[in-house]
Every structure is written in C-alpha cells, then in structure tokens.
PDB file of C-alpha atoms in Angstrom:
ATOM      1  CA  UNK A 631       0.499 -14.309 -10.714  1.00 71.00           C
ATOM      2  CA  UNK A 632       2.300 -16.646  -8.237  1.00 82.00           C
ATOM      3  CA  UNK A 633       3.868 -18.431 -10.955  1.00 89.00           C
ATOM      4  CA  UNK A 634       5.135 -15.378 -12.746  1.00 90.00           C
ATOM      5  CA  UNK A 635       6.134 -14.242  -9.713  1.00 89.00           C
ATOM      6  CA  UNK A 636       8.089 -17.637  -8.813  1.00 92.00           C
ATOM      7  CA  UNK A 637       9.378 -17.623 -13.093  1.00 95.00           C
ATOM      8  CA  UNK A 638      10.765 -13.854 -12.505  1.00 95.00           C
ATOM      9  CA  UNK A 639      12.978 -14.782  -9.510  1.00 95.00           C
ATOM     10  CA  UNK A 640      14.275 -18.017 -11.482  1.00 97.00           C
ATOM     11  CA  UNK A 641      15.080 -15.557 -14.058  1.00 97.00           C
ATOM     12  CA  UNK A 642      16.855 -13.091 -11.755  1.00 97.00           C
ATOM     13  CA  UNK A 643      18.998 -15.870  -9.920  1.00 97.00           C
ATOM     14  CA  UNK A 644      19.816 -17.039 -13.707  1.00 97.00           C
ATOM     15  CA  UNK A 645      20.960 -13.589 -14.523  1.00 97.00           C
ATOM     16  CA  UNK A 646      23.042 -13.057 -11.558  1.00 96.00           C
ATOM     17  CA  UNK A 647      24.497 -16.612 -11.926  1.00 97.00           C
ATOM     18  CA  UNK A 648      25.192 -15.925 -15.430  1.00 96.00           C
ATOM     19  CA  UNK A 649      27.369 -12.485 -13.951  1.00 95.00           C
ATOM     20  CA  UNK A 650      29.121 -14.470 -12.032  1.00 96.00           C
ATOM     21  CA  UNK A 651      29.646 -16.866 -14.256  1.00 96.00           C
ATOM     22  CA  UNK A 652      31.092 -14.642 -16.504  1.00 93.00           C
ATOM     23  CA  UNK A 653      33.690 -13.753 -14.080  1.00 92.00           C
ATOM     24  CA  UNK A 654      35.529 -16.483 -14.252  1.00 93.00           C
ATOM     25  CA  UNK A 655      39.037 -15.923 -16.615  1.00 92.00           C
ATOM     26  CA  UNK A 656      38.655 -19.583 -17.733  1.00 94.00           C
ATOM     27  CA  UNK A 657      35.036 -18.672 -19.462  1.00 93.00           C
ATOM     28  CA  UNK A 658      35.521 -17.050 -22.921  1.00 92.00           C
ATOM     29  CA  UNK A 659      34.365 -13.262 -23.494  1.00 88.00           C
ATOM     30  CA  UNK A 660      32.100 -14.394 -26.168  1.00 91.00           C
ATOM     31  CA  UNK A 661      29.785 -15.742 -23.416  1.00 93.00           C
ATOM     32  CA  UNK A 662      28.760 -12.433 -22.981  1.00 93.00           C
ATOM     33  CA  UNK A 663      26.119 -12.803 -25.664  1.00 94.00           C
ATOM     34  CA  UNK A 664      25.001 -16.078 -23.952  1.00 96.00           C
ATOM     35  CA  UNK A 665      24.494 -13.986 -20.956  1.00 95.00           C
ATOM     36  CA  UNK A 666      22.838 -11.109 -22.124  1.00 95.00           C
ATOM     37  CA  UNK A 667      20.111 -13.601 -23.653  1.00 96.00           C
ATOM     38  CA  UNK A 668      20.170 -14.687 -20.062  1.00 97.00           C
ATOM     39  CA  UNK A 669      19.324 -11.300 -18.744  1.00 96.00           C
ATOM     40  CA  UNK A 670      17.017 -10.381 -21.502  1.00 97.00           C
ATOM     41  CA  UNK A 671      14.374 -13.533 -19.798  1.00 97.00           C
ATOM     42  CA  UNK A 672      13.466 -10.914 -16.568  1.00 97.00           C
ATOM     43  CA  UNK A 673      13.074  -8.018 -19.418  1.00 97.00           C
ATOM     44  CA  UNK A 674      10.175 -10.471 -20.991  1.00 96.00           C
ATOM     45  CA  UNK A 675       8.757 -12.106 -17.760  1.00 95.00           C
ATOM     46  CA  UNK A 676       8.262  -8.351 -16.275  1.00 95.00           C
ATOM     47  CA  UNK A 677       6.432  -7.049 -19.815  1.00 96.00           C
ATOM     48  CA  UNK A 678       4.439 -10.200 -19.323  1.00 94.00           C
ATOM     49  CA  UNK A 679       3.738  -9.191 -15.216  1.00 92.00           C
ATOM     50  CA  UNK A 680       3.178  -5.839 -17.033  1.00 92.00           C
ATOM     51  CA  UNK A 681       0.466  -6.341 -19.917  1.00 92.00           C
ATOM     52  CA  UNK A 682      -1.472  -8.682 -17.796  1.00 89.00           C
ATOM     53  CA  UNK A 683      -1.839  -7.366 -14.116  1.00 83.00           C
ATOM     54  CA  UNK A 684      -5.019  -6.301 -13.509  1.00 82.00           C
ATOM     55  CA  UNK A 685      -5.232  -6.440  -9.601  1.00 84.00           C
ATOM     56  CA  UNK A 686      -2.702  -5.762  -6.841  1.00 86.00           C
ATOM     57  CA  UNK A 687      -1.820  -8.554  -5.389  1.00 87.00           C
ATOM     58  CA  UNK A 688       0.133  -9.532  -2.268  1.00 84.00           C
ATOM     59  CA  UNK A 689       2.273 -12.569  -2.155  1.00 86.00           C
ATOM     60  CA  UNK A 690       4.926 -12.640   1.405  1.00 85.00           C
ATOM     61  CA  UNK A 691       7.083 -10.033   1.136  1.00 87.00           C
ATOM     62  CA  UNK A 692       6.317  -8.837  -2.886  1.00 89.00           C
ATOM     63  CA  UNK A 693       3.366  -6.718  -3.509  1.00 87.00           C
ATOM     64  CA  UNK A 694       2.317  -6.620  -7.462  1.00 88.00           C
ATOM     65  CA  UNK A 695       0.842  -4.358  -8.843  1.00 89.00           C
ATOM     66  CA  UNK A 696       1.099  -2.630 -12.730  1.00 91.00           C
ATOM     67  CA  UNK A 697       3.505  -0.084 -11.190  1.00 92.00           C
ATOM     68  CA  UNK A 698       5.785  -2.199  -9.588  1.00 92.00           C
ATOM     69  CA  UNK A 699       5.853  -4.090 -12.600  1.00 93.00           C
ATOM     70  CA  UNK A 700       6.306  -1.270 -14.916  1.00 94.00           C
ATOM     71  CA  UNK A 701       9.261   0.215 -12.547  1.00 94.00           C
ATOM     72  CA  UNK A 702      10.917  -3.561 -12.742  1.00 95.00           C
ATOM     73  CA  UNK A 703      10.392  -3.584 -16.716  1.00 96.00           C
ATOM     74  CA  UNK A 704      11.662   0.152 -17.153  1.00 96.00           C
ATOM     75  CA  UNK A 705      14.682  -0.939 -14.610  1.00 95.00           C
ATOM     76  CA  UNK A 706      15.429  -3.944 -16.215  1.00 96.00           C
ATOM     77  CA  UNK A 707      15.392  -2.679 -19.900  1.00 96.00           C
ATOM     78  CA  UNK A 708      17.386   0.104 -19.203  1.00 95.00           C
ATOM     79  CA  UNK A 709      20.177  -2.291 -17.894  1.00 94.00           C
ATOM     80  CA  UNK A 710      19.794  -4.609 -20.913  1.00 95.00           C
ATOM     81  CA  UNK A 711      20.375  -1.654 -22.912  1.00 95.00           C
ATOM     82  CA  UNK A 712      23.173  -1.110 -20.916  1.00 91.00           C
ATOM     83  CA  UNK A 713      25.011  -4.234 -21.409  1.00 92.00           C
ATOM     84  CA  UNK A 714      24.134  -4.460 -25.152  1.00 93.00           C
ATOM     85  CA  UNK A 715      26.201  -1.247 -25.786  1.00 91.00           C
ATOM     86  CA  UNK A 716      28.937  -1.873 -23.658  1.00 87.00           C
ATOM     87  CA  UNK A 717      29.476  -4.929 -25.706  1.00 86.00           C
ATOM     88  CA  UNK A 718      31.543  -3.067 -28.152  1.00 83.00           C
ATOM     89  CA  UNK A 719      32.170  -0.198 -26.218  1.00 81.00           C
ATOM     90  CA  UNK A 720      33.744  -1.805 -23.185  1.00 77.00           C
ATOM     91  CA  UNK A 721      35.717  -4.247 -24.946  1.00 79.00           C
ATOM     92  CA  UNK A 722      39.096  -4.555 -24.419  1.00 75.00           C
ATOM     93  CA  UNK A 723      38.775  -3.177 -21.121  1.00 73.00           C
ATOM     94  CA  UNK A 724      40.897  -4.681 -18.053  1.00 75.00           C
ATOM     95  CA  UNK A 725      37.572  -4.923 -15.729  1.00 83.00           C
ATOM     96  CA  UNK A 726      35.135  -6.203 -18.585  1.00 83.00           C
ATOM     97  CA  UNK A 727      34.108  -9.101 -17.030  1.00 87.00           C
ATOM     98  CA  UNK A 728      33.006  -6.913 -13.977  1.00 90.00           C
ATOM     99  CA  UNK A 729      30.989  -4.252 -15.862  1.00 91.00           C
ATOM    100  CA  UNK A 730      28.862  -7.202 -17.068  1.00 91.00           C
ATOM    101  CA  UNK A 731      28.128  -8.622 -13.539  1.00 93.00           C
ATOM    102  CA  UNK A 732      28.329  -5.079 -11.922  1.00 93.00           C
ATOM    103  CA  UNK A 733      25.456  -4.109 -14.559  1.00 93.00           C
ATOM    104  CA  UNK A 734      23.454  -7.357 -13.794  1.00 95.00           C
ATOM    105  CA  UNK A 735      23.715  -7.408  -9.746  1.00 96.00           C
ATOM    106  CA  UNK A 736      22.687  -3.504 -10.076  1.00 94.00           C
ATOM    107  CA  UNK A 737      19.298  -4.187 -12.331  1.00 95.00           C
ATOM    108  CA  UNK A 738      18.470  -7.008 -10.602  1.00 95.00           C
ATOM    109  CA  UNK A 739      18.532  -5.949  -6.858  1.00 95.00           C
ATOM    110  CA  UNK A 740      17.130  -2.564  -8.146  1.00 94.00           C
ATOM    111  CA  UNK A 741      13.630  -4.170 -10.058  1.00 94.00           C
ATOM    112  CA  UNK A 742      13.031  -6.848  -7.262  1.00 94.00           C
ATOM    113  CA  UNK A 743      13.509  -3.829  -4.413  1.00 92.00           C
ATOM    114  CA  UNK A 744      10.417  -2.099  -6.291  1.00 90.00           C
ATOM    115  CA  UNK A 745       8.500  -5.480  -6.421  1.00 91.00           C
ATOM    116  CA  UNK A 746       9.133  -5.393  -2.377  1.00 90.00           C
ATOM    117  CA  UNK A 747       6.365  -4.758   0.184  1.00 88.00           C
ATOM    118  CA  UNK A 748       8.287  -4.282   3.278  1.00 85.00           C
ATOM    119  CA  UNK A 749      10.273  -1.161   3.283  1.00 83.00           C
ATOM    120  CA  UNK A 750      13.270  -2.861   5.748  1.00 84.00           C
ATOM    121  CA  UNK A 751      13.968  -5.206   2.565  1.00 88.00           C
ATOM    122  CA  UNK A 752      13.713  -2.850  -0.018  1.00 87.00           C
ATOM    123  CA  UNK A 753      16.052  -0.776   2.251  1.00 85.00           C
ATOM    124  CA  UNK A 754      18.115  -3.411   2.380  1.00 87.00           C
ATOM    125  CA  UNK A 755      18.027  -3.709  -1.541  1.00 91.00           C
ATOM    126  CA  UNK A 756      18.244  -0.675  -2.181  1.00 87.00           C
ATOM    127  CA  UNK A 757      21.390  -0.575   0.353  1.00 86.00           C
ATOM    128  CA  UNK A 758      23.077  -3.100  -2.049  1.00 91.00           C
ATOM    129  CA  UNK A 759      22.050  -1.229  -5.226  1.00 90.00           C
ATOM    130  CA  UNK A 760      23.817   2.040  -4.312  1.00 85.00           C
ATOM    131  CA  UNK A 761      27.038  -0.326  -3.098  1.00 88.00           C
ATOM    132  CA  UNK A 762      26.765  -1.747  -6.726  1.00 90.00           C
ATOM    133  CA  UNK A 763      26.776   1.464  -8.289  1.00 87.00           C
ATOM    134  CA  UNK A 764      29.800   2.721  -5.964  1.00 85.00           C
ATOM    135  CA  UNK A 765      32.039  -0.507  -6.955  1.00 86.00           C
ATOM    136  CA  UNK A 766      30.755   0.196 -10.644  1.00 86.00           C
ATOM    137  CA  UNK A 767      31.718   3.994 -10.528  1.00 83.00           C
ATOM    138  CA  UNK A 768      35.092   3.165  -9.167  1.00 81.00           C
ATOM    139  CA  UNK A 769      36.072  -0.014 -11.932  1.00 80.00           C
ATOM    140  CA  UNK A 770      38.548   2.398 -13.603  1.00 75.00           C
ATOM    141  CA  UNK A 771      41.124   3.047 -10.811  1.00 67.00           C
ATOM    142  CA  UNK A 772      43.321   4.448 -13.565  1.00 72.00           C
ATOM    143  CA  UNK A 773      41.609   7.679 -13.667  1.00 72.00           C
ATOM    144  CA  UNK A 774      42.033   9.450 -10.455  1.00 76.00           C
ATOM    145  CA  UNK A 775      38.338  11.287 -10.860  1.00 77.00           C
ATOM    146  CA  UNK A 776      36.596   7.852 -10.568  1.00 73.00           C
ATOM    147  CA  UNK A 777      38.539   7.215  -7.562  1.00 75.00           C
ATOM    148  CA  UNK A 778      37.674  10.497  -6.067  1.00 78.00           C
ATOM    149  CA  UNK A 779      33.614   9.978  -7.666  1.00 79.00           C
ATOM    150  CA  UNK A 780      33.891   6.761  -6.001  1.00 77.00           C
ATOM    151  CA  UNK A 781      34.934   7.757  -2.677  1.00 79.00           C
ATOM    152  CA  UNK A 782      32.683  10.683  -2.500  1.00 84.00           C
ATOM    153  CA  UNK A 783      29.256   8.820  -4.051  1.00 81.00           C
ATOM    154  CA  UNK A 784      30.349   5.951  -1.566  1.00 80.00           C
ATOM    155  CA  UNK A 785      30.176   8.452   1.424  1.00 84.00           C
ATOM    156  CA  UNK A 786      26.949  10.192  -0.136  1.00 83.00           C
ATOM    157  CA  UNK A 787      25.244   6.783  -0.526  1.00 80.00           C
ATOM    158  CA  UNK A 788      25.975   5.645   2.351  1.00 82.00           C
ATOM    159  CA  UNK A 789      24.978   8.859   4.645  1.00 85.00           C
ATOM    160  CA  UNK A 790      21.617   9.048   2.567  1.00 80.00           C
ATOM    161  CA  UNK A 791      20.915   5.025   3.091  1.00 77.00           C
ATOM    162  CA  UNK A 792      21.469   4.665   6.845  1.00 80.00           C
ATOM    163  CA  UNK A 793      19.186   8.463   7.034  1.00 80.00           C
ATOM    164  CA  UNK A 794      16.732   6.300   5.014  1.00 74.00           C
ATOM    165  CA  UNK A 795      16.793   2.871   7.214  1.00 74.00           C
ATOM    166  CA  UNK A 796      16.642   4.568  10.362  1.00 78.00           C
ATOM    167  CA  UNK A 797      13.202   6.444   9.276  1.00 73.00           C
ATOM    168  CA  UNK A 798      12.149   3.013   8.508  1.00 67.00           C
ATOM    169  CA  UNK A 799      12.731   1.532  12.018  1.00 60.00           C
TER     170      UNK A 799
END
C-alpha cells in the first residue's frame, strides 16, 4: 500500500501541475483533453486503493483504509465528471482556463484531506478546499449574484473553518 500510496500523490502533483499548466495563454485550449487524461490517473489509482484494501493501514500522516479510499474515489470522480462536461459547456468562456485548474486544485486537496490522519492537516486542507470553491463561485464577476454568493460563502466558509480549527487545537 506504500507504493500506491506514494503512485496516488505523483498522480495528484501531476494533476495540479497539469492545472497550472493549463493556465498559461501560450498553451492551446485543446490541452484540456491532455489534462483531463492527466486527472483521470488519481480516479484509477484510488479504484485500485479501493478494490484492494483489506486492512487499515497507517503510513505518517495518511491513514488508509476502504473508506478513505472510497471518499477519495467518489471525490475524485465526481470532479472528473466535472471537467468532462464543462468541456463543451464552458467553452468560450473568459475564465476557462481557471475552471479547469479551479476544478482540479478543489478535487485534489478535497480526496487527499480524507486520506489524512491528523485532523490539523485535514483542517488545513479542508481550509484550502472551501477557498477553492469561494474563488470558483466568484469566476463570473459579470453577474453581480456570484459576486454577492462569493462574498457571502467566503464569509460563511471562513466563520465555519476557523469554528472548526479551533475545536481541533
């Protein structure tokens, strides 16, 4: 499990490279099926972690077990999903570029904070996933009800994570 463990994170640090990749002008948009083959490796390597954990195990700070597994699977194929449809559905968009690595850094930080077994780093994940989700709520700044959903989630977030953290401490 150590291995798939060490191949997921290789996969997730591809992915989010990939993102960022992507948002660079000078890359073409059609790289956005490059990287959502790129994304679609941490999809497989968690079914893998899935189907053949049979033990929890504790490696560090990541604790493995088939829930943690299934809850970075589930996570992770949602947000491949995701992506995939927004393909089409995004394009021609001024901030395409930035749903793509919006959707990836969101997946990502939110399957390895359920992989965590220290609750100040999956606070700490789970800090950046909600940030994430605020910058991807508030992409459109043409329509003044995602600025206002923005502002408002932002504050809500951000009340309900440091609540969170300091029960932690």
């Amino acid at each position: 499990m150590t291995y798939l463990l060490t191949l997921f994170f290789i996969s997730i640090v591809l992915a989010v490279i990939s993102g960022i990749v992507y948002l660079i002008p000078k890359v073409p948009t059609r790289y956005v099926h490059v990287h959502l083959v790129i994304v679609s490796i941490p999809v497989f390597i968690a079914f893998i972690g899935l189907v053949f954990m049979n033990e929890m195990i504790d490696i560090g700070f990541w604790h493995l077990d088939t829930l943690s597994w299934l809850l970075a699977f589930f996570i992770l194929s949602i947000g491949l999903i995701l992506q995939r449809f927004s393909v089409r559905y995004l394009d021609g968009d001024a901030q395409y570029r930035k749903y793509f690595a919006l959707f990836t850094f969101l997946t990502t930080l939110a399957s390895v904070a359920w992989l965590s077994n220290d609750l100040r780093l999956m606070t700490c994940l789970w800090g950046l996933t909600l940030f994430c989700l605020t910058l991807l709520i508030g992409l459109n700044a043409k329509w003044q009800i995602t600025k206002r959903v923005a502002r408002s989630t932002s504050v809500i977030f951000f009340v309900s994570w440091l609540a969170y953290s300091s029960q932690c401490s």
